[in-house]
XYZ file of C-alpha atoms in Angstrom:
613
model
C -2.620 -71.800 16.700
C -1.779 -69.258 13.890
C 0.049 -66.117 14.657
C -2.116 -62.952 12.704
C 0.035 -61.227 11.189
C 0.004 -57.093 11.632
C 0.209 -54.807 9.186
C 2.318 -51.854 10.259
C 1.201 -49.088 7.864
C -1.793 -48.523 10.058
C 0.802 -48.328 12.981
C 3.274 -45.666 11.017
C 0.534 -43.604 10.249
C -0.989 -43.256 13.681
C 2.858 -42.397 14.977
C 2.925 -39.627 12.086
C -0.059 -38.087 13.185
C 0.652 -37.817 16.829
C 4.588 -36.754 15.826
C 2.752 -33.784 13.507
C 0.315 -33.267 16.695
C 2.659 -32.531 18.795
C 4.380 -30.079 16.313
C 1.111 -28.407 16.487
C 0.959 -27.252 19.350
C 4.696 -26.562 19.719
C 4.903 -23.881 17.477
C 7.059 -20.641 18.346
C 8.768 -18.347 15.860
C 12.394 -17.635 17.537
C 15.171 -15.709 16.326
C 19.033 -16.454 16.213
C 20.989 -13.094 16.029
C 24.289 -11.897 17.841
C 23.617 -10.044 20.797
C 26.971 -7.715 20.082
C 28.678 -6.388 16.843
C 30.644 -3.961 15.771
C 30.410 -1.199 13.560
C 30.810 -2.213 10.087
C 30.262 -5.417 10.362
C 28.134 -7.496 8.059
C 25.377 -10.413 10.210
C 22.795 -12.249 9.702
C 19.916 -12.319 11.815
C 16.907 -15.532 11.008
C 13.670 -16.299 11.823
C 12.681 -20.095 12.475
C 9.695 -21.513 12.953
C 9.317 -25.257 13.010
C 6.111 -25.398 10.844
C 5.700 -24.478 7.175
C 4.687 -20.916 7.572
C 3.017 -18.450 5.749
C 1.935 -14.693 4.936
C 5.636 -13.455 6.920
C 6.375 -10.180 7.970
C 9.411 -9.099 9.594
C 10.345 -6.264 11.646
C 12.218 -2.603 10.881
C 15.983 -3.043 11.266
C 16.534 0.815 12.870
C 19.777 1.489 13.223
C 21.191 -1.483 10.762
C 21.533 -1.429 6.850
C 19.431 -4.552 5.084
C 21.866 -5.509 2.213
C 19.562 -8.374 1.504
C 16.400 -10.657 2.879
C 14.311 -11.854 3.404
C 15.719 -15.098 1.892
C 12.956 -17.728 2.762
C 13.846 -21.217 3.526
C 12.317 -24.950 3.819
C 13.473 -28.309 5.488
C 11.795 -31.144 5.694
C 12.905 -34.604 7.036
C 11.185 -37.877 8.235
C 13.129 -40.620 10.008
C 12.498 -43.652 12.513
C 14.680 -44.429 14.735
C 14.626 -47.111 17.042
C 10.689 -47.366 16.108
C 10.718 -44.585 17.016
C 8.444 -41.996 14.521
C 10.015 -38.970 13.808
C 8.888 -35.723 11.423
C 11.168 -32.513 11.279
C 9.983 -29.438 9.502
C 11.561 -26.105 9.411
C 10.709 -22.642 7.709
C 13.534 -19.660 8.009
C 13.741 -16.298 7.203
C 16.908 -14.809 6.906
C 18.370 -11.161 6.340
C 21.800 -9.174 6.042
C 22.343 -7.088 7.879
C 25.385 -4.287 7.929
C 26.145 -2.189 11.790
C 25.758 1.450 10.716
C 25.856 2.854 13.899
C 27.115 2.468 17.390
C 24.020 2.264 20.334
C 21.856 -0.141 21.320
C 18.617 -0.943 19.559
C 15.875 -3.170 20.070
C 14.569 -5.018 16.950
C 10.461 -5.874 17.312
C 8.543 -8.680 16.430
C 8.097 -10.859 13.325
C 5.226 -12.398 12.774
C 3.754 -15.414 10.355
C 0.659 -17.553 10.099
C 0.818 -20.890 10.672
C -2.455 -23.211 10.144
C -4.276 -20.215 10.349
C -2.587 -19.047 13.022
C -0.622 -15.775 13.774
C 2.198 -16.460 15.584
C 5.150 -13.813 16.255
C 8.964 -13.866 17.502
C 10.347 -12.448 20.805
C 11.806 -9.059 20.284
C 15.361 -8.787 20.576
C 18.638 -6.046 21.493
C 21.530 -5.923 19.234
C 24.455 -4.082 21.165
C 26.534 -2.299 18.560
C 29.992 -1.016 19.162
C 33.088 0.693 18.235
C 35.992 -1.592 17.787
C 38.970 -0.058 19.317
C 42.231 -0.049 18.072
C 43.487 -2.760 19.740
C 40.377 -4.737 18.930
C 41.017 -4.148 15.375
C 44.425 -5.168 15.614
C 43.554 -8.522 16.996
C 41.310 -9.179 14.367
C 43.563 -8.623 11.962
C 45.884 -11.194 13.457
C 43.281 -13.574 13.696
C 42.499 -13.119 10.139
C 45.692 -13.254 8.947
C 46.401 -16.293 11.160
C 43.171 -17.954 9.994
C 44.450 -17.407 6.100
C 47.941 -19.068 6.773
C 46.085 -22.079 8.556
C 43.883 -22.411 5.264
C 46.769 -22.174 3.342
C 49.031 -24.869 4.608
C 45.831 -26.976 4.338
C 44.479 -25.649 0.848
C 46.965 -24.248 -1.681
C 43.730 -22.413 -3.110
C 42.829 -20.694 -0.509
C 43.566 -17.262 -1.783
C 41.567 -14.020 -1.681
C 40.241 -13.434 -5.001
C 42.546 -11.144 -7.445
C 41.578 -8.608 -10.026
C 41.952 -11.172 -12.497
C 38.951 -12.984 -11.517
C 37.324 -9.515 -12.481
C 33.926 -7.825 -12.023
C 33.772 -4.737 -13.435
C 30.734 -2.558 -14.997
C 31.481 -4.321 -18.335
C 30.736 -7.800 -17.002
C 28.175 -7.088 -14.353
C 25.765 -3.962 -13.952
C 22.104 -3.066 -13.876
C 20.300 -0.325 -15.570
C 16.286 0.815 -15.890
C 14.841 0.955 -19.324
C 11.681 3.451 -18.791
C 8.917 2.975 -22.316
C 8.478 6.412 -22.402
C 10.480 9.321 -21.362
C 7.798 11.563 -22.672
C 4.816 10.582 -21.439
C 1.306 13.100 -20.776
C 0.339 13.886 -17.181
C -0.989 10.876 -15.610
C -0.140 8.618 -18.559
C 0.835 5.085 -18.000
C 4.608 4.612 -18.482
C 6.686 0.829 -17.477
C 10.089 1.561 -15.899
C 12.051 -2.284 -15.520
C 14.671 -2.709 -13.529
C 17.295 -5.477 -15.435
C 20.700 -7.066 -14.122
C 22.965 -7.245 -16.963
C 25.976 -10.442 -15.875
C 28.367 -12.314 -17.456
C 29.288 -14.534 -14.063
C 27.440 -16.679 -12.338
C 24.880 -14.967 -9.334
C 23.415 -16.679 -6.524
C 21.474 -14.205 -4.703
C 20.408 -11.145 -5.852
C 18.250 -8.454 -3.735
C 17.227 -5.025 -3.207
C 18.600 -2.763 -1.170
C 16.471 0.610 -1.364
C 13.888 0.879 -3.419
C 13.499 4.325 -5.643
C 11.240 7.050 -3.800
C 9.894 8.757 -7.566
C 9.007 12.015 -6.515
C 5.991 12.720 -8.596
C 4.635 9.829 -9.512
C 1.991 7.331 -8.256
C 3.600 4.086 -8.676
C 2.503 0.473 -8.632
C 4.583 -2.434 -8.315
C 3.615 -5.137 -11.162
C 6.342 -7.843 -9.859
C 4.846 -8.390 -6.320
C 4.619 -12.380 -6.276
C 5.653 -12.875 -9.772
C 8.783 -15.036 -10.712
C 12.419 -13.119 -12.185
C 11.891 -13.013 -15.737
C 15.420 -14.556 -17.280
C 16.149 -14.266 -20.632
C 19.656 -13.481 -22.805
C 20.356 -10.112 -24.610
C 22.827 -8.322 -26.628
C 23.839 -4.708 -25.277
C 26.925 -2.515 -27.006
C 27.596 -5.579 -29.069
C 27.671 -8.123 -25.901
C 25.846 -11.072 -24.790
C 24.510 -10.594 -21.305
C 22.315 -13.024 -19.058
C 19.643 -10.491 -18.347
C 16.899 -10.469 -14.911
C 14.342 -8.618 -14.523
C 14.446 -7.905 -10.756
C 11.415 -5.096 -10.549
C 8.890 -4.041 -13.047
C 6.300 -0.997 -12.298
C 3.954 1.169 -13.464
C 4.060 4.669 -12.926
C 1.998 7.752 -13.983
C 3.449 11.519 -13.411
C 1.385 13.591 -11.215
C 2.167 16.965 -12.195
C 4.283 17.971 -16.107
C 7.809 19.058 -16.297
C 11.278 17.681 -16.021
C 10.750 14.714 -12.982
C 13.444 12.099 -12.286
C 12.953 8.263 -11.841
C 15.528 7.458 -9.277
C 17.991 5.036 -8.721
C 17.160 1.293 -7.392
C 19.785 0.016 -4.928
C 20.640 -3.803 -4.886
C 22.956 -5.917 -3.880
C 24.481 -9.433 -5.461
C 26.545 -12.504 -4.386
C 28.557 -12.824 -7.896
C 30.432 -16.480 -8.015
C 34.138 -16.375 -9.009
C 36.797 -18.248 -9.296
C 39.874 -18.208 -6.585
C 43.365 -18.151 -8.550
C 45.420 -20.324 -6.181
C 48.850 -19.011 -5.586
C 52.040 -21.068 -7.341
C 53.473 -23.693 -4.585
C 56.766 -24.888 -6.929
C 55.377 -28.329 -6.041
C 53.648 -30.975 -7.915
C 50.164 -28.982 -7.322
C 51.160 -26.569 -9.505
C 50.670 -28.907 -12.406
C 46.908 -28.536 -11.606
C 46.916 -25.339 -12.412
C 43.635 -25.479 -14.925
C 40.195 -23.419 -13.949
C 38.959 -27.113 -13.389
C 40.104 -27.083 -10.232
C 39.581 -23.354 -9.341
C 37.186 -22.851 -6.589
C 34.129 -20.609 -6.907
C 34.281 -18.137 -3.681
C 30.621 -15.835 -3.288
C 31.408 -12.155 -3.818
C 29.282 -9.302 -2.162
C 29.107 -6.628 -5.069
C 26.339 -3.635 -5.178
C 24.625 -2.078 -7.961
C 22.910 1.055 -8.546
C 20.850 2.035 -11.970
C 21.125 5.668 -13.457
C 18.183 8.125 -12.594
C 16.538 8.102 -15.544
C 14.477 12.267 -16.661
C 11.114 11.903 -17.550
C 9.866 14.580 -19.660
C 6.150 15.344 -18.722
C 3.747 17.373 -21.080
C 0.705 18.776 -19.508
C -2.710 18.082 -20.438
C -4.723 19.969 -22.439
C -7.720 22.329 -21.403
C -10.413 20.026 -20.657
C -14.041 20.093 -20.249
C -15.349 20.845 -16.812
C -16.285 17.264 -16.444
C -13.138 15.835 -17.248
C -12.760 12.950 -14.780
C -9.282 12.994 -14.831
C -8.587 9.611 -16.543
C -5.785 9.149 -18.784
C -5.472 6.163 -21.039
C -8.005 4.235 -23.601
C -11.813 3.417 -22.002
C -14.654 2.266 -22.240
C -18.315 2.525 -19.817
C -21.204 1.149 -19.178
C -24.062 0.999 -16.715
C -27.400 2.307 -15.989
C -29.870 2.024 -13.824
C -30.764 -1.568 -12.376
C -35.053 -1.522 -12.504
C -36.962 0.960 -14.502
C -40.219 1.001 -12.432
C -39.644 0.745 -8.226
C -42.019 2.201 -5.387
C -41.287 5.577 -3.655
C -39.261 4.785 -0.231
C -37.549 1.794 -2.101
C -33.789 1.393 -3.443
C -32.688 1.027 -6.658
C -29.013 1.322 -8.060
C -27.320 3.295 -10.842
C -23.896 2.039 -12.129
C -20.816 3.332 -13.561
C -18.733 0.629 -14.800
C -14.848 2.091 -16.258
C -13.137 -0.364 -17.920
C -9.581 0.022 -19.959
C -6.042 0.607 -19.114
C -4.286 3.519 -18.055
C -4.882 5.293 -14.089
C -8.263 3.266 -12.944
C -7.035 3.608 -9.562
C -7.329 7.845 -9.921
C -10.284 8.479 -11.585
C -12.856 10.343 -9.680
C -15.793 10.796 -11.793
C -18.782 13.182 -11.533
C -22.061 12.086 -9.901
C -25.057 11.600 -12.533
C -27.857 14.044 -12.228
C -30.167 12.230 -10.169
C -33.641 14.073 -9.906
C -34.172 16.030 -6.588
C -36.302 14.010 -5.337
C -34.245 11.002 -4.993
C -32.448 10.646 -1.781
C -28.414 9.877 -3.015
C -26.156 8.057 -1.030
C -22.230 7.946 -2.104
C -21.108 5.693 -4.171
C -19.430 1.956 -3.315
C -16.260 1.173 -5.207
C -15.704 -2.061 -6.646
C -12.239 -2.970 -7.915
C -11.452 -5.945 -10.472
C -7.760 -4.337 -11.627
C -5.197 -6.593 -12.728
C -1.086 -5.798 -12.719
C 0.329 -7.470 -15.820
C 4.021 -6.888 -17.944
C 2.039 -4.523 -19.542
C 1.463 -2.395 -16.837
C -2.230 -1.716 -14.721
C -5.664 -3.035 -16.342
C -9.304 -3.721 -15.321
C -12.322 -1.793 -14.678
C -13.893 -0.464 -11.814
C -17.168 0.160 -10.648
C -18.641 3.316 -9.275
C -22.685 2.507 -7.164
C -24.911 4.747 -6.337
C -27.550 4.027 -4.095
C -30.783 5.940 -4.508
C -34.310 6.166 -3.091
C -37.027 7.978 -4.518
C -39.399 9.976 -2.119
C -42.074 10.828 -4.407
C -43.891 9.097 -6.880
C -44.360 9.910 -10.808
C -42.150 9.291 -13.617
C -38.190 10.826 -13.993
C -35.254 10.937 -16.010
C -32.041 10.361 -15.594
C -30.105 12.699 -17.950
C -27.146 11.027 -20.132
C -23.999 10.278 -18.757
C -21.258 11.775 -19.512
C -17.515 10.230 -18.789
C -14.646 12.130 -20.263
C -11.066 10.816 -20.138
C -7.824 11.954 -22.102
C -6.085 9.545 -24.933
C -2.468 9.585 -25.077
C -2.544 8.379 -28.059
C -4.774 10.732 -29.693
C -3.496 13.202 -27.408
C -7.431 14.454 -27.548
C -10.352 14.090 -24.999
C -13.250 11.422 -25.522
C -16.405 11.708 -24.040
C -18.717 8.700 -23.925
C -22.051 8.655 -23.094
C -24.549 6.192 -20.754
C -28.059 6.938 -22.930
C -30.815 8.696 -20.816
C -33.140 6.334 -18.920
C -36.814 7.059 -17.492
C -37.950 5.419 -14.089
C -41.961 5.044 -12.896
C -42.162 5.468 -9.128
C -45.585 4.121 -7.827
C -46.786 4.895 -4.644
C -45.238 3.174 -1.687
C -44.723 3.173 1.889
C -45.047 6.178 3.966
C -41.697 7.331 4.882
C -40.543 9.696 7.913
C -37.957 10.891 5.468
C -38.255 14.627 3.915
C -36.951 14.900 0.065
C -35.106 18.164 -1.193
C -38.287 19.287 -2.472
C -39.303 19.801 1.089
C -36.542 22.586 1.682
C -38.364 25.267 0.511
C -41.369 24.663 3.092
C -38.865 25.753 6.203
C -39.686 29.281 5.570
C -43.018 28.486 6.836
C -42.999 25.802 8.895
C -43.675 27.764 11.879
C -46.544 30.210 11.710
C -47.977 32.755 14.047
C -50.091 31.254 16.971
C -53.258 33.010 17.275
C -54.835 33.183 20.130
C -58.281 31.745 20.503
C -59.399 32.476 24.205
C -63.263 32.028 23.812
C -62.514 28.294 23.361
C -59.976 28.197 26.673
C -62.005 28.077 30.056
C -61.683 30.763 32.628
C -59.986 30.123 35.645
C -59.679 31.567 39.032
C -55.901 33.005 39.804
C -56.437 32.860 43.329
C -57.728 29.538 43.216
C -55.503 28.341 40.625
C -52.407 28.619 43.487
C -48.715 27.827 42.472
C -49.066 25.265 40.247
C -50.565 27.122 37.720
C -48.133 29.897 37.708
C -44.934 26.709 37.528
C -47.328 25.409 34.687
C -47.356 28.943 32.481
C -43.576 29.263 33.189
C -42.866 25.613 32.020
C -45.179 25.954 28.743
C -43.343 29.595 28.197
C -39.707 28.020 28.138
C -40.665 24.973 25.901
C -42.417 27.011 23.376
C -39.344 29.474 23.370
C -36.867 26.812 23.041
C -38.938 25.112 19.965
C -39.312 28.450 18.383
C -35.036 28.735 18.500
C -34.268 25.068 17.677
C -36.535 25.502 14.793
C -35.213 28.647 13.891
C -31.504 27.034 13.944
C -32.475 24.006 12.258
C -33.768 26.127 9.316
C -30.553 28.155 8.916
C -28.529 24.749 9.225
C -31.000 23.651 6.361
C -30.256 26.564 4.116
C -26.710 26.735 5.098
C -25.546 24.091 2.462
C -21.566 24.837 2.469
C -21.691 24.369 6.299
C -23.436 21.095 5.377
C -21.238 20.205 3.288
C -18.324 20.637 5.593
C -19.975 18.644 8.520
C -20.089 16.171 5.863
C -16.611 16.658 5.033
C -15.526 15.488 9.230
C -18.112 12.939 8.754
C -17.271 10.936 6.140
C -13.662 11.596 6.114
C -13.934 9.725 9.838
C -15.834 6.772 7.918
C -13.459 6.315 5.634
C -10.519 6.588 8.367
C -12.353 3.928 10.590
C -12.163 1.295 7.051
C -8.240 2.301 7.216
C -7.944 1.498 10.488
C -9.909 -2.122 10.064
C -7.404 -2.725 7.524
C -3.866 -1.916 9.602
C -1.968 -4.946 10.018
C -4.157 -6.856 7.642
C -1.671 -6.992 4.888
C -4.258 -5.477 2.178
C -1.915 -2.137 1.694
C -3.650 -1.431 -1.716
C -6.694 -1.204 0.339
C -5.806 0.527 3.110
C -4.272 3.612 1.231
C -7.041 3.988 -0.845
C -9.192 4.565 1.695
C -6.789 6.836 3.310
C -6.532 8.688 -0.112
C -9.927 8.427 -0.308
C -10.506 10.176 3.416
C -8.273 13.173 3.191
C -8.970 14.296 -0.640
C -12.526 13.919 -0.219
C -12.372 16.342 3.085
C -10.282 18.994 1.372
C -12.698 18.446 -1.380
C -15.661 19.011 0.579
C -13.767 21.541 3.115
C -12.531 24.110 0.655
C -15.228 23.768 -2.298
C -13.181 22.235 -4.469
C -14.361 19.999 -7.810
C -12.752 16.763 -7.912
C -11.991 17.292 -11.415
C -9.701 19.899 -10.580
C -8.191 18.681 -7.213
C -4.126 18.249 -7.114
C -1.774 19.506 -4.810
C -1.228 22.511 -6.779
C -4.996 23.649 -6.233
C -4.783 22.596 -2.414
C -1.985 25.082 -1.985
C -3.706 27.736 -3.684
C -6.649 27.628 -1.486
C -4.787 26.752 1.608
C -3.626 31.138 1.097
C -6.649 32.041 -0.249
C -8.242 30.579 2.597
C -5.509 32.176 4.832
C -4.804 28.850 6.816
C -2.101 29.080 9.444
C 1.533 27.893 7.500
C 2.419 24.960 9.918
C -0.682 24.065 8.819
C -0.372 24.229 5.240
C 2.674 23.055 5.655
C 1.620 19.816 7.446
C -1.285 19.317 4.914
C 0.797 19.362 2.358
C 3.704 17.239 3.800
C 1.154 14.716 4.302
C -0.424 14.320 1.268
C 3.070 14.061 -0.247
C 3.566 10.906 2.602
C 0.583 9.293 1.388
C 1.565 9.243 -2.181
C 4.635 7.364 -1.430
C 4.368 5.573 1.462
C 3.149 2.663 -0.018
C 6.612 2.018 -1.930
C 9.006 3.064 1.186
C 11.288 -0.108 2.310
C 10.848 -0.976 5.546
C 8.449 -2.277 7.659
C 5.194 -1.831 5.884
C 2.669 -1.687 9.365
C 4.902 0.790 10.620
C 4.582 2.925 7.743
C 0.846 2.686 7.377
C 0.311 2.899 10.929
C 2.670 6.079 10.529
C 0.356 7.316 7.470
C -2.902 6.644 9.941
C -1.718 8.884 12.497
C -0.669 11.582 10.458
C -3.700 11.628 8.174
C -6.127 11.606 11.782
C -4.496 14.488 12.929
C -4.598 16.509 9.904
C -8.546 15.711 9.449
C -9.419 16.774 12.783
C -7.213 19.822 12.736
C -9.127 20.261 9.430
């Protein structure tokens, strides 16, 4: 009888899928770090997860310097041994970290995704002490005897010398700005470049600039180091561009771009020392050693000179840069009590994510609701592009036929250094009759003057009853009708001075949608959408002071804030805290550190300030 012979690929593959099964559900992200240093001393600390992982965020390092990280990492192996299936794969994250300060401090929790899934590490203590004398002493002899042990062994094992030099000549970096003279709120590109003439093989950043000032956007964020070679003061550099952004200056005058910190391993070659033996004869760079050398770099602050903008028109909508628009309504004839759309679309370059334009002049009739924001901006080498699209959502409460006046969008050209204004044409709508709706237009304000009238009495059509017959309940009954008709008289007497009281309306708005727009920010903490969640919070606290203080959005800046703040005679803590906060928001977005912290930071401090508001 024949043997059948089996194939073993079907075998293999079932033994793969159970190894990577049981990786599955064996994931953990743990953490190797020294539980005690000393200050001034330079550690790692990594995060491993055995799983290709994704989306990685890692902790705040208080009480530590991060020279560099995270590096990411990836290891994969497959083996069989004795049959015997096996599949090994390995993400890290790794920083370097430098002991600042003696204490104890606890580091919190990284977290990934892997599959899908979040998973985070353990958090962790990191004791931190002050080496004592003798302590350094000892280290110094173990050094020392660690550097004669290499040296009997390896007659190159030398520290480096001067000679093997890295000076500002050979390795640097410096920001190039593309215009030191730019218009309030015009679009200028500041690059951040590593100028080397040795070899690096890690290069990071260290503390990125705070720019006072400015609204900045990074145009790098998951883009690739631009390499290329250049000549500066007459020498031939290997040049990388390490950070590119966009920035646009908030208010004119003298501002400062400040410096970026980073930090490079630079590879050099060890000189060996001279033996008088028969090594010496290999004295040739051939056989010099490349050792990794920690070296920091700073740029120069860089002035920006910042001219003011021209008097505008009133409805300037504080755009700066070259534009175009378009929209409209979406249906020209619609039924009373039914939605139809009007849209703004801004497309160009230059500060899309600033504008706040005016509303169109929608007929009084139609019911307005604000607008929805949609966002298709791009962040290119060229700095911040796109359009974005202003909705308005609006429902007619009366029938007939009404026009939309043109649309007006102003914005300033650098260029030019003039205003444009372009226009949406005028557009006519037919509202038929439609649906009964409980709803009351603006037209209908007016009518709470008389909407309650004198009650006259008409006794020959009420019947005549008997008080002694009538008893108790009739008396409870007049008492009962008494208090409800008093109380409707007041509520309606309130809710008409609440109607005609449109700045309190406005500010109960203000609370109201400033919450709204708070309760989106707080959807979008720890989702990793920054971008979104500060513009919502921008979105919640300039709207309230807006809508809080009567002031245009074409004209609100910090500088009008403040003015208003004293006019209005608001406490100073408070102004102060108003102020300190809206100063936060601009910049938190480009702080190092752990981002959630810093937004969750931002949340808290913008809540407060609203509901002290």
């Amino acid at each position: 009888m024949r043997n059948k012979k089996i194939s073993r690929k079907p075998l293999l593959a079932l033994l793969a899928l159970l190894a990577l099964s049981n990786q599955l559900f064996s994931q953990e992200l743990t953490v190797q770090a020294p539980k005690q240093v000393y200050v001034g001393d330079n550690f790692n600390v990594t995060f491993v997860v055995n799983a290709q992982a994704r989306d990685f965020k890692g902790p705040t390092f208080k009480g530590f310097s991060l020279r560099s990280g995270p590096h990411e990492g990836f290891q994969q192996s497959t083996s069989i041994i004795n049959g015997q299936w096996s599949n090994s794969v390995q993400t890290t994250f790794s920083y370097r970290l430098l002991a600042d300060v003696e204490g104890s401090f606890t580091i919190g929790a990284a977290t990934c995704t892997v599959d899908g899934k979040k998973i985070s590490s353990p958090s962790f203590t990191i004791k931190v002490e002050k080496m004592s004398q003798a302590q350094m002493q000892q280290r110094q002899q173990q050094q020392q005897a660690q550097q004669q042990r290499r040296q009997a062994y390896d007659p190159w094992a030398q520290q480096p010398q001067p000679a093997s030099k890295i000076d500002a000549n050979t390795l640097f970096a410096r920001a190039v700005v593309s215009n030191a003279h730019p218009w309030q709120g015009e679009q200028i590109i500041v690059t951040y470049k590593i100028y080397t003439q040795v070899p690096l093989s890690q290069a990071g950043i260290d503390k990125l600039p705070g720019n006072k000032g400015f609204w900045s956007e990074d145009l790098s964020a998951g883009k690739q180091i631009k390499q290329y070679e250049e000549t500066y003061n007459g020498q031939r550099y290997q040049v990388a561009e390490i950070r590119k952004g966009a920035l646009f200056a908030q208010q004119s005058g003298r501002l400062s771009i400040e410096p970026l910190d980073l930090n490079v391993l630079a590879m050099v070659q060890r000189q060996r020392r001279r033996t008088g033996t028969l090594l010496d004869l290999f004295d040739d760079p051939f056989f010099n050693m490349s050792q990794a050398v920690e070296y920091p770099l700073h740029t120069k602050a860089l002035a920006v000179n910042v001219k003011p903008l021209p008097a505008g028109p009133d409805n300037f909508s504080g755009a700066v840069g070259s534009f175009s628009v378009k929209g409209g309504l979406n249906l020209d004839k619609v039924k009373s009590n039914e939605a139809v759309s009007y849209r703004l679309t801004v497309s160009g370059r230059g500060n899309l994510m600033l504008i706040t334009p005016s509303s169109p002049d929608f007929p009084s009739s139609f019911e307005v609701y604000d607008p929805q924001i949609e966002d298709n901006i791009t962040h290119g080498d060229n700095g911040v592009s796109g359009s974005r699209t202003y909705e308005w959502v609006l429902i007619p409460r009366s029938q007939g036929v009404f026009t939309i006046p043109a649309y007006k969008f102003v914005y300033f050209n650098p260029s030019s250094a003039h205003y444009v204004t372009l226009s949406i044409p005028e557009q006519t709508i037919s509202v038929a009759k439609g649906k009964a709706s409980a709803s009351s237009s603006k037209d209908d304000v007016h009518l709470l003057n008389h909407d309650i009238n004198y009650i006259h009495p008409v006794t020959k059509l009420l019947p005549v009853v008997d008080e002694e017959s009538a008893g108790l309940p009739f008396y409870l009954a007049l008492v009962v009708i008494a208090l409800v008709s008093l109380a409707a008289v007041l509520w309606g007497k309130k809710h008409q001075a609440d109607e005609l009281d449109l700045a309190g309306r406005r500010q109960k708005r203000a609370t109201r949608m400033a919450r709204r727009r708070l309760k989106k920010a707080a959807a979008l903490l720890g989702s990793g959408l920054t971008n979104a969640f500060y513009e919502e919070i921008y979105k919640a606290i300039w709207g309230c002071l807006s809508d809080k203080y009567s002031i245009p959005l074409s004209q609100l800046n910090r500088d009008s804030v403040s003015a208003c703040l004293v006019e209005k005679q608001v406490p100073h803590a408070q102004q102060e805290r108003i102020m300190k906060v809206l100063q936060d928001v601009d910049f938190a977005r480009f702080a190092p550190g752990d981002a959630h912290a810093q937004m969750q930071s931002i949340y808290d401090e913008s809540l407060y300030m609203i509901a002290e508001l």
